[in-house]
XYZ file of C-alpha atoms in Angstrom:
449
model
C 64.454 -109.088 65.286
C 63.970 -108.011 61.508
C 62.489 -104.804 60.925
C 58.804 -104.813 59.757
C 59.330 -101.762 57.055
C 55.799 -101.423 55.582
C 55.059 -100.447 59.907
C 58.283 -98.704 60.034
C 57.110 -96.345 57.116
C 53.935 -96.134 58.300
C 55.371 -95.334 61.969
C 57.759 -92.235 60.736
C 55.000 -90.600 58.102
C 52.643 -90.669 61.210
C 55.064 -88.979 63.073
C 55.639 -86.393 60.621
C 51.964 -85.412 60.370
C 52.327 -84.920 64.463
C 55.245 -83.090 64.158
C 54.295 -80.824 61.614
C 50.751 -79.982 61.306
C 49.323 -77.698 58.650
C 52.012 -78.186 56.295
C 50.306 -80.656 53.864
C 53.031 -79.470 50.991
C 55.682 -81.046 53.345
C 53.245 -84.062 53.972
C 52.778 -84.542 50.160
C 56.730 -85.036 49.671
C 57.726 -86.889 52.114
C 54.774 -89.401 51.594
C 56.094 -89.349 47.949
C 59.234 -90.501 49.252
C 58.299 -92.830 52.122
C 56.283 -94.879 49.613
C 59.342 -95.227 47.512
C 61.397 -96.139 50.186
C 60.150 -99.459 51.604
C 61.260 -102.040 48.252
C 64.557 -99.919 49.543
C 64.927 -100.622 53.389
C 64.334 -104.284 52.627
C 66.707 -104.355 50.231
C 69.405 -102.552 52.998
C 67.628 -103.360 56.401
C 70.803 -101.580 57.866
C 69.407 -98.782 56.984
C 65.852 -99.316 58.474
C 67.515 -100.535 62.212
C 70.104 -97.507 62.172
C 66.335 -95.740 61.469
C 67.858 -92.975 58.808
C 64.793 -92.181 57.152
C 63.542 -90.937 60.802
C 66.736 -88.800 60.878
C 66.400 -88.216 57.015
C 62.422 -86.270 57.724
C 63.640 -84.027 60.441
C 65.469 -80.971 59.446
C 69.219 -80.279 60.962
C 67.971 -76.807 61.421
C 65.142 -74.294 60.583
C 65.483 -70.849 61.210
C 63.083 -68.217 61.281
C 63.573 -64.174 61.717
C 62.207 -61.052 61.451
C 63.144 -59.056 58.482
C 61.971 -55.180 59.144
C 62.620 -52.458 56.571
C 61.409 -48.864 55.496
C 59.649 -48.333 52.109
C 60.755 -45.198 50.076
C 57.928 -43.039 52.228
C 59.738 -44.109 55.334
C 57.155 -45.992 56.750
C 58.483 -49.446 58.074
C 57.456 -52.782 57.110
C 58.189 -56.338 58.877
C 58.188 -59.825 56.989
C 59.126 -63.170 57.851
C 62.269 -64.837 56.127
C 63.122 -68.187 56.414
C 66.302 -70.690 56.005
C 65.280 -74.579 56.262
C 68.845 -76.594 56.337
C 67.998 -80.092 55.634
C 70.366 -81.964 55.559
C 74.519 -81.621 54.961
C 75.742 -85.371 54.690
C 76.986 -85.265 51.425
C 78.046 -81.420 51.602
C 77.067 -77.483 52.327
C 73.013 -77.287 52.326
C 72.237 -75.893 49.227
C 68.593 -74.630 47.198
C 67.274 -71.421 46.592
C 65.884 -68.201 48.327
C 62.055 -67.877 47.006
C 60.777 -64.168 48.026
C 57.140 -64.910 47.423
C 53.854 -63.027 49.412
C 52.083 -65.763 51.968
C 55.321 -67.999 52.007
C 55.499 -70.044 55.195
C 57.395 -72.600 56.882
C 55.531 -75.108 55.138
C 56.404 -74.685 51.763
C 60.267 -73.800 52.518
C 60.305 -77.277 54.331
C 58.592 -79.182 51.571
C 61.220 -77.846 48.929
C 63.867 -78.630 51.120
C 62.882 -81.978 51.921
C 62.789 -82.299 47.839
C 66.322 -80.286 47.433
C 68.003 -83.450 49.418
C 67.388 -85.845 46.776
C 67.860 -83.387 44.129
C 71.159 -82.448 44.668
C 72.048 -86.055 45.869
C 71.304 -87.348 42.360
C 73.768 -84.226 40.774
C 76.635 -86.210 41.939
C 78.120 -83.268 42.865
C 78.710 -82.686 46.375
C 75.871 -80.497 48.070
C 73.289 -80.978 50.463
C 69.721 -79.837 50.903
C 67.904 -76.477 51.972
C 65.833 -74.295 50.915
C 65.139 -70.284 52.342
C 62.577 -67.668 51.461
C 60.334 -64.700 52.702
C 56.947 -63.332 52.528
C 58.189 -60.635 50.741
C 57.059 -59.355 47.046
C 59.487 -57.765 45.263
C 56.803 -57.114 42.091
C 56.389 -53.330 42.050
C 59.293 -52.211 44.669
C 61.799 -50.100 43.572
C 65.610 -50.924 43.455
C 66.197 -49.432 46.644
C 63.573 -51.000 48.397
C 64.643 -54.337 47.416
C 68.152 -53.475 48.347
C 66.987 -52.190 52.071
C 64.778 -55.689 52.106
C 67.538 -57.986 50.905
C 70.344 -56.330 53.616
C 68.163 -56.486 56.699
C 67.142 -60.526 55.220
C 71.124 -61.162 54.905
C 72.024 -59.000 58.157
C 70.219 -61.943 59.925
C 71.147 -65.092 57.753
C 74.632 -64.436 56.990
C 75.806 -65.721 60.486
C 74.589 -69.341 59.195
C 75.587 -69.093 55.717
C 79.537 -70.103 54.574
C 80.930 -71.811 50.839
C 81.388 -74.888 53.186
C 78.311 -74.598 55.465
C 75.052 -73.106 53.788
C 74.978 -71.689 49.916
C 71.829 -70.071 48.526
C 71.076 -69.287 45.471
C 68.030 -67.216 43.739
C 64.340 -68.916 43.625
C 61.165 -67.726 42.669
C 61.354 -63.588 43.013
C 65.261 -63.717 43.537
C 67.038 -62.839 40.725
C 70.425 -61.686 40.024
C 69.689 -58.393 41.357
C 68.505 -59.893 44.345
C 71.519 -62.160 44.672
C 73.633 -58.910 44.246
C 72.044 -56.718 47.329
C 72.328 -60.352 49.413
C 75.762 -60.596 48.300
C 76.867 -57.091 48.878
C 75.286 -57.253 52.190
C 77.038 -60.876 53.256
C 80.513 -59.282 51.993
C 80.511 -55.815 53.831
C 79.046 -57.903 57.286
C 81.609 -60.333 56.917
C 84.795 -59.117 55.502
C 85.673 -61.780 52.869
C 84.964 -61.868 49.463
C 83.441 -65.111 49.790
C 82.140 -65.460 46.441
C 80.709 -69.481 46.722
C 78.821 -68.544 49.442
C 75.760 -67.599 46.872
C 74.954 -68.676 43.572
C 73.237 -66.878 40.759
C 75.581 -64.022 40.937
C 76.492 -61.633 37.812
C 78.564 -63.009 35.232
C 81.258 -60.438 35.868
C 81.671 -61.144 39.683
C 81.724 -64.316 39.849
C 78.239 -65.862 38.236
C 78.222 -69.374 36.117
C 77.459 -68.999 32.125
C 74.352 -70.926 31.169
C 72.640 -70.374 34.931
C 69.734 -68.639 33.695
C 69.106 -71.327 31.151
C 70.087 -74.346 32.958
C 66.768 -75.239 34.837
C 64.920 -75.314 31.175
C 67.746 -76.487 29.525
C 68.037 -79.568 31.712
C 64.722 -80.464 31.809
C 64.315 -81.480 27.788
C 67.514 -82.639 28.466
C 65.870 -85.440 30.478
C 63.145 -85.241 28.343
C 65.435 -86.432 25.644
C 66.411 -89.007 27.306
C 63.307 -90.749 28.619
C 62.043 -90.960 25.272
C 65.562 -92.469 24.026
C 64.654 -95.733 25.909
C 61.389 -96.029 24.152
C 63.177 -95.434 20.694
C 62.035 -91.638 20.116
C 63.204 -88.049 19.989
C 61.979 -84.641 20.119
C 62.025 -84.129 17.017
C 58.595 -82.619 15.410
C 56.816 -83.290 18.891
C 54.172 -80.833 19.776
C 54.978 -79.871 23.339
C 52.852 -77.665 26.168
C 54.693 -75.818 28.877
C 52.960 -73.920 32.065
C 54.539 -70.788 33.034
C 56.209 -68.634 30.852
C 59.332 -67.381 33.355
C 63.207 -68.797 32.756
C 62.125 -71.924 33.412
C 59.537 -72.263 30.781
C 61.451 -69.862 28.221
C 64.720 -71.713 28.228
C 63.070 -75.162 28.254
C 60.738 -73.706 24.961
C 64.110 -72.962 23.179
C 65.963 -75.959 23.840
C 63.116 -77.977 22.852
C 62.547 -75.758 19.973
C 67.089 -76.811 19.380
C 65.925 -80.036 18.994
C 63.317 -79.926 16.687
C 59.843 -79.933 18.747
C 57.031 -77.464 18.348
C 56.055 -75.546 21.090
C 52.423 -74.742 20.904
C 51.193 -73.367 24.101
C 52.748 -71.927 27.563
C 50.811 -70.035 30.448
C 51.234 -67.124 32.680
C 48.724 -66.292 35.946
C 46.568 -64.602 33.704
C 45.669 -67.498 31.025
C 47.929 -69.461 28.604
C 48.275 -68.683 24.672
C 48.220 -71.622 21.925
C 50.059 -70.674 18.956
C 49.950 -73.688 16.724
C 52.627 -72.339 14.044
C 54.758 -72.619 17.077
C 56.003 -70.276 19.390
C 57.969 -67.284 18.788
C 60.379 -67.311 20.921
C 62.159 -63.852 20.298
C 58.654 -62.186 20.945
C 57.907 -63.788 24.005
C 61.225 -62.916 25.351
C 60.170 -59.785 24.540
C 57.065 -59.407 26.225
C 58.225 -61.611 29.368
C 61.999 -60.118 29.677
C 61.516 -57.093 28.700
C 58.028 -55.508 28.531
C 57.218 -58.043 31.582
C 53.938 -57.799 29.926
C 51.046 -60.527 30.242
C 50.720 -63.444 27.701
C 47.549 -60.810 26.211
C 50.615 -59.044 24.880
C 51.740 -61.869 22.866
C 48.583 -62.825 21.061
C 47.785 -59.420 20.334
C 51.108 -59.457 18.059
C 51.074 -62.995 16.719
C 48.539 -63.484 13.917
C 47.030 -67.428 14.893
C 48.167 -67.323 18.342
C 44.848 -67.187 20.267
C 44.795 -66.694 24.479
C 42.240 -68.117 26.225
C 41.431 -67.729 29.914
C 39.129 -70.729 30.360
C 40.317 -74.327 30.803
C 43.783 -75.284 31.518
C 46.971 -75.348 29.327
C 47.118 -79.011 29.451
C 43.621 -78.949 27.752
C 46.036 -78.629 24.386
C 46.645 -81.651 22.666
C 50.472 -82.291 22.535
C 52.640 -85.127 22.870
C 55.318 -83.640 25.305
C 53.931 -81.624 28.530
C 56.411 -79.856 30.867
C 54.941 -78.002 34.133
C 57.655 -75.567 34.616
C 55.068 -72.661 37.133
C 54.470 -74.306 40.550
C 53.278 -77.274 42.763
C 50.203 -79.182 42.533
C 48.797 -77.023 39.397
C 48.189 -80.183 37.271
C 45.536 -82.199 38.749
C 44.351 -85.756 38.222
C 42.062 -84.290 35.461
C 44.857 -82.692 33.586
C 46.105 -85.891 33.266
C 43.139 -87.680 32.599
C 43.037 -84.961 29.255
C 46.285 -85.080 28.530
C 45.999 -89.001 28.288
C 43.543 -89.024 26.196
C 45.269 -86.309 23.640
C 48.469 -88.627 23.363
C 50.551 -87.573 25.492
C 53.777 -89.438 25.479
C 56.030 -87.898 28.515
C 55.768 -85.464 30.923
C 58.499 -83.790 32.702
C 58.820 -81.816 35.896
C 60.564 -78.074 35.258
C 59.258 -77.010 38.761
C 58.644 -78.381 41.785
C 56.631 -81.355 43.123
C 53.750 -79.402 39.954
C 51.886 -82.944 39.290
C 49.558 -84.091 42.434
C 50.113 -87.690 43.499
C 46.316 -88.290 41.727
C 47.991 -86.991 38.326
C 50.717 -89.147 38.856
C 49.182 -92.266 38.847
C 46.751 -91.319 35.765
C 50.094 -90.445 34.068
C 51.752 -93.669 35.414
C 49.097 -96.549 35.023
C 48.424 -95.148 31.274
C 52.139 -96.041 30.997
C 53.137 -92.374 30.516
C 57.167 -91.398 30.659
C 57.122 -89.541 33.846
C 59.920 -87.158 35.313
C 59.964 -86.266 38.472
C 61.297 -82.546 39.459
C 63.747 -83.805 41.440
C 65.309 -85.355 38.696
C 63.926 -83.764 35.550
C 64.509 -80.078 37.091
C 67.679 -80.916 38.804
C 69.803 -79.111 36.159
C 69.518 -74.941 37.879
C 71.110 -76.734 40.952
C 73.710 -78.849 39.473
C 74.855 -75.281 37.797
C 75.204 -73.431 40.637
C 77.503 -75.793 42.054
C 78.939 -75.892 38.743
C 79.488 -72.064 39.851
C 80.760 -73.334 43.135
C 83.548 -74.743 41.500
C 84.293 -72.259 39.474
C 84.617 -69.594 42.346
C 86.554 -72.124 44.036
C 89.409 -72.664 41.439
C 88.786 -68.819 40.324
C 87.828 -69.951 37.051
C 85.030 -68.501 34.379
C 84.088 -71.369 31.840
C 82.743 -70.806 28.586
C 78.946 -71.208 27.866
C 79.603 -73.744 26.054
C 81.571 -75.493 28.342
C 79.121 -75.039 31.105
C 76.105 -76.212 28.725
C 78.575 -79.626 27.831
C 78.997 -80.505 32.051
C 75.374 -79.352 32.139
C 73.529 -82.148 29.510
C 76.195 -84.514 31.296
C 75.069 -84.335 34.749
C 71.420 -84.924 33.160
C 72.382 -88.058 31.240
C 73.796 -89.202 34.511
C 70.732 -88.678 36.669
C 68.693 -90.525 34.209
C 70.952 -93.256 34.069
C 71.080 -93.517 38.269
C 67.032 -93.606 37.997
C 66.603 -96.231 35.221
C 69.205 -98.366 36.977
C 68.079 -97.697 40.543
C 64.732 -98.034 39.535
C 65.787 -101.681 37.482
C 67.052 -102.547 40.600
C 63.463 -103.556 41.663
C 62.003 -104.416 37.902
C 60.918 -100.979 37.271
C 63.179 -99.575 34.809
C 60.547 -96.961 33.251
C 59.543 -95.906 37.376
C 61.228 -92.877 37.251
C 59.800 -91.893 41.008
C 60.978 -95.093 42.338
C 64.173 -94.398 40.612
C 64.885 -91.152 41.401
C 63.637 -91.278 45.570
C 65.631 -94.669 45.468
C 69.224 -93.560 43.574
C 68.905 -90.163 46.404
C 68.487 -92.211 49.029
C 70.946 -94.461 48.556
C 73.651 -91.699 48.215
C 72.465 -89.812 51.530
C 71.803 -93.109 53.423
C 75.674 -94.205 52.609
C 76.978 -90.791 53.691
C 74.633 -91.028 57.092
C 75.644 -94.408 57.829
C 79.109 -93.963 57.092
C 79.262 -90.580 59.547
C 77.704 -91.981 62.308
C 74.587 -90.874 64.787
C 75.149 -87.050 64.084
């Protein structure tokens, strides 16, 4: 009998509220998806009877452990840490360790979930997971990060390998994060394995262009949404939240190609500077004062910081939401509308709520998704991947060139996935459907495993 999909859909999102309750970040993505997905199983009905998208919303593993350690008094502490491997049909799971206070199993599923289609759309070989703790490292010293990070990697490494599992850093796990982990995974294990983590130091084995590559790649695809429509970058007035690597590399890149960044954001307010932003300063007070945006007003004659209203409350023509999910809300979107804005582009995760969405959408807005707009940090680290595999260190430049690449090619897959079903300028549809079709091949070509 032919599948009914609209019921199947309806069937598997049901069960993943009974499955998982009290994760409504997890909920939120996979609803995202599921709604994408149905022009796609009746398209491939194959798909829908060999049910992969019930095998798709169920992780291959989750693992949670105990992490204890002593601060520099001695006295002992005990977090949670987390490893969520999704799913490996195209390759090793792959997404990054977030060491974040409150984290839960929730949140690590939910970017997981989104890490799937992510790295499907890279082309590049890798899987999805994502990993994390409760842990803050704001304030620690180096050596109680390092104590944290060993007992964290004394427990994961026995389910991480180059071909099995391959982290890299997240939100709170830089590179001197990745180098305790590292150090850690080496001395348990005995091998220099150095693709078994990403993010690493430039001189043991770490990718030029990492740090800049989640920015970067995100006004990449900027660039070329608004190519279809005829446009550029070029004297656009652009808003950013956040003001971290995402937000600084995506300000200069956009700043490259001849925008004006007026306004970005921190946890403590957001700064307009209508002259533009000065990138060298902020650096400075983000980098290496890791001072608040306060910092940056105080030395920029015009630049004015405000702690009431939102960011998106500027008027701009570009807005990127590079700090964290669900921060712009249907009425960001409504204001943002109404100010002209012409495209908006994901630098973090899953940051728009559905509601925003389809303000952004129905006023015919060029949306990008963060699974495709902010797709460019992971399609570097296995960039690094192969390098450590072939024992190779490319150039900046030559990492930056395969970089804006991959990003023309992810746009492409979404405008011609999404054309696929008369939606060319659906870059949701696009993006959920080009994944899918990339994992659901791989599934159906492996077999019930």
């Amino acid at each position: 009998m032919p599948v009914d999909v609209n019921a199947r859909v309806e069937a598997v999102y049901a069960e993943v509220l009974r499955r998982n309750p009290g994760e409504p970040e997890f909920h939120q993505a996979v609803h995202e998806v599921l709604t994408s997905l149905a022009p796609v199983l009746r398209l491939r009905p194959e798909y829908a009877e060999a049910k992969l998208v019930e095998r798709l919303v169920e992780p291959e593993r989750q693992v949670i452990f105990r992490v204890p350690w002593t601060d520099d008094r001695g006295e002992v502490h005990v977090n949670r840490g987390f490893r969520v491997e999704f799913n490996s049909a195209l390759g090793p799971y792959k997404g990054g360790l977030r060491f974040v206070p409150g984290l839960g199993l929730g949140t690590v599923k939910f970017l997981a979930f989104e890490q799937i289609f992510k790295n499907a759309l890279t082309g590049l070989g890798i899987g999805g997971g994502k990993g994390g703790a409760d842990f803050d490292p704001k304030g620690k010293s180096d050596a109680e990060v390092m104590r944290f990070c060993q007992s964290f990697m004394t427990e994961l490494h026995r389910h991480l390998g180059e071909h099995t599992d391959v982290p890299a850093g997240d939100i709170g796990v830089g590179t001197r994060e990745i180098g305790y982990l590292f150090g850690q995974y080496r001395r348990l294990t005995n091998r220099h394995e150095a693709g078994v983590l990403t993010g690493k130091g430039i001189g043991w084995g770490g990718s030029q262009a990492r740090t800049e590559a989640t920015g970067y790649g995100t006004v990449h695809f900027v660039s070329e949404m608004l190519a279809t429509r005829g446009q550029d970058l070029e004297g656009r007035r652009v808003v950013l939240s956040g003001s971290g690597n995402v937000s600084l590399f995506a300000i200069e890149k956009a700043q490259a190609l001849g925008a004006r960044v007026i306004a970005c954001s921190d946890s403590s307010g957001y700064v307009v500077d209508q002259d533009g932003i000065d990138l060298e300063l902020l650096k400075e007070v983000k980098l290496e004062r890791r001072q608040r945006l306060t910092a940056y007003a105080d030395a920029r004659p015009g630049a004015a910081f405000s702690t009431t209203g939102s960011v998106y409350d500027v008027p701009c023509e570009i807005a990127l939401p590079c700090a964290t999910q669900n921060e712009l809300e249907e009425k960001h979107a409504v204001t943002l509308v109404k100010n002209g804005v012409r495209a908006v582009a994901e630098g973090a995760n899953m940051p728009c709520t559905p509601d925003a969405v389809a303000v952004l959408q129905d006023a015919g807005v060029l949306y990008g998704p963060g699974k495709a707009a902010n797709a460019g940090g992971v399609a570097t680290s296995a960039l690094e991947m192969r390098q450590n595999a072939s024992r190779e260190s490319w150039t900046f430049e030559e990492t930056e060139t395969r970089l804006a690449t991959v990003m023309r090619s992810i746009h492409t897959d979404c405008v011609t996935a999404a054309g696929e079903f008369g939606e060319s300028d659906d870059y949701v549809l696009g993006a959920n459907a080009a994944g899918f079709f990339r994992v659901a091949e791989a599934m159906h070509a492996q077999g019930l495993v």
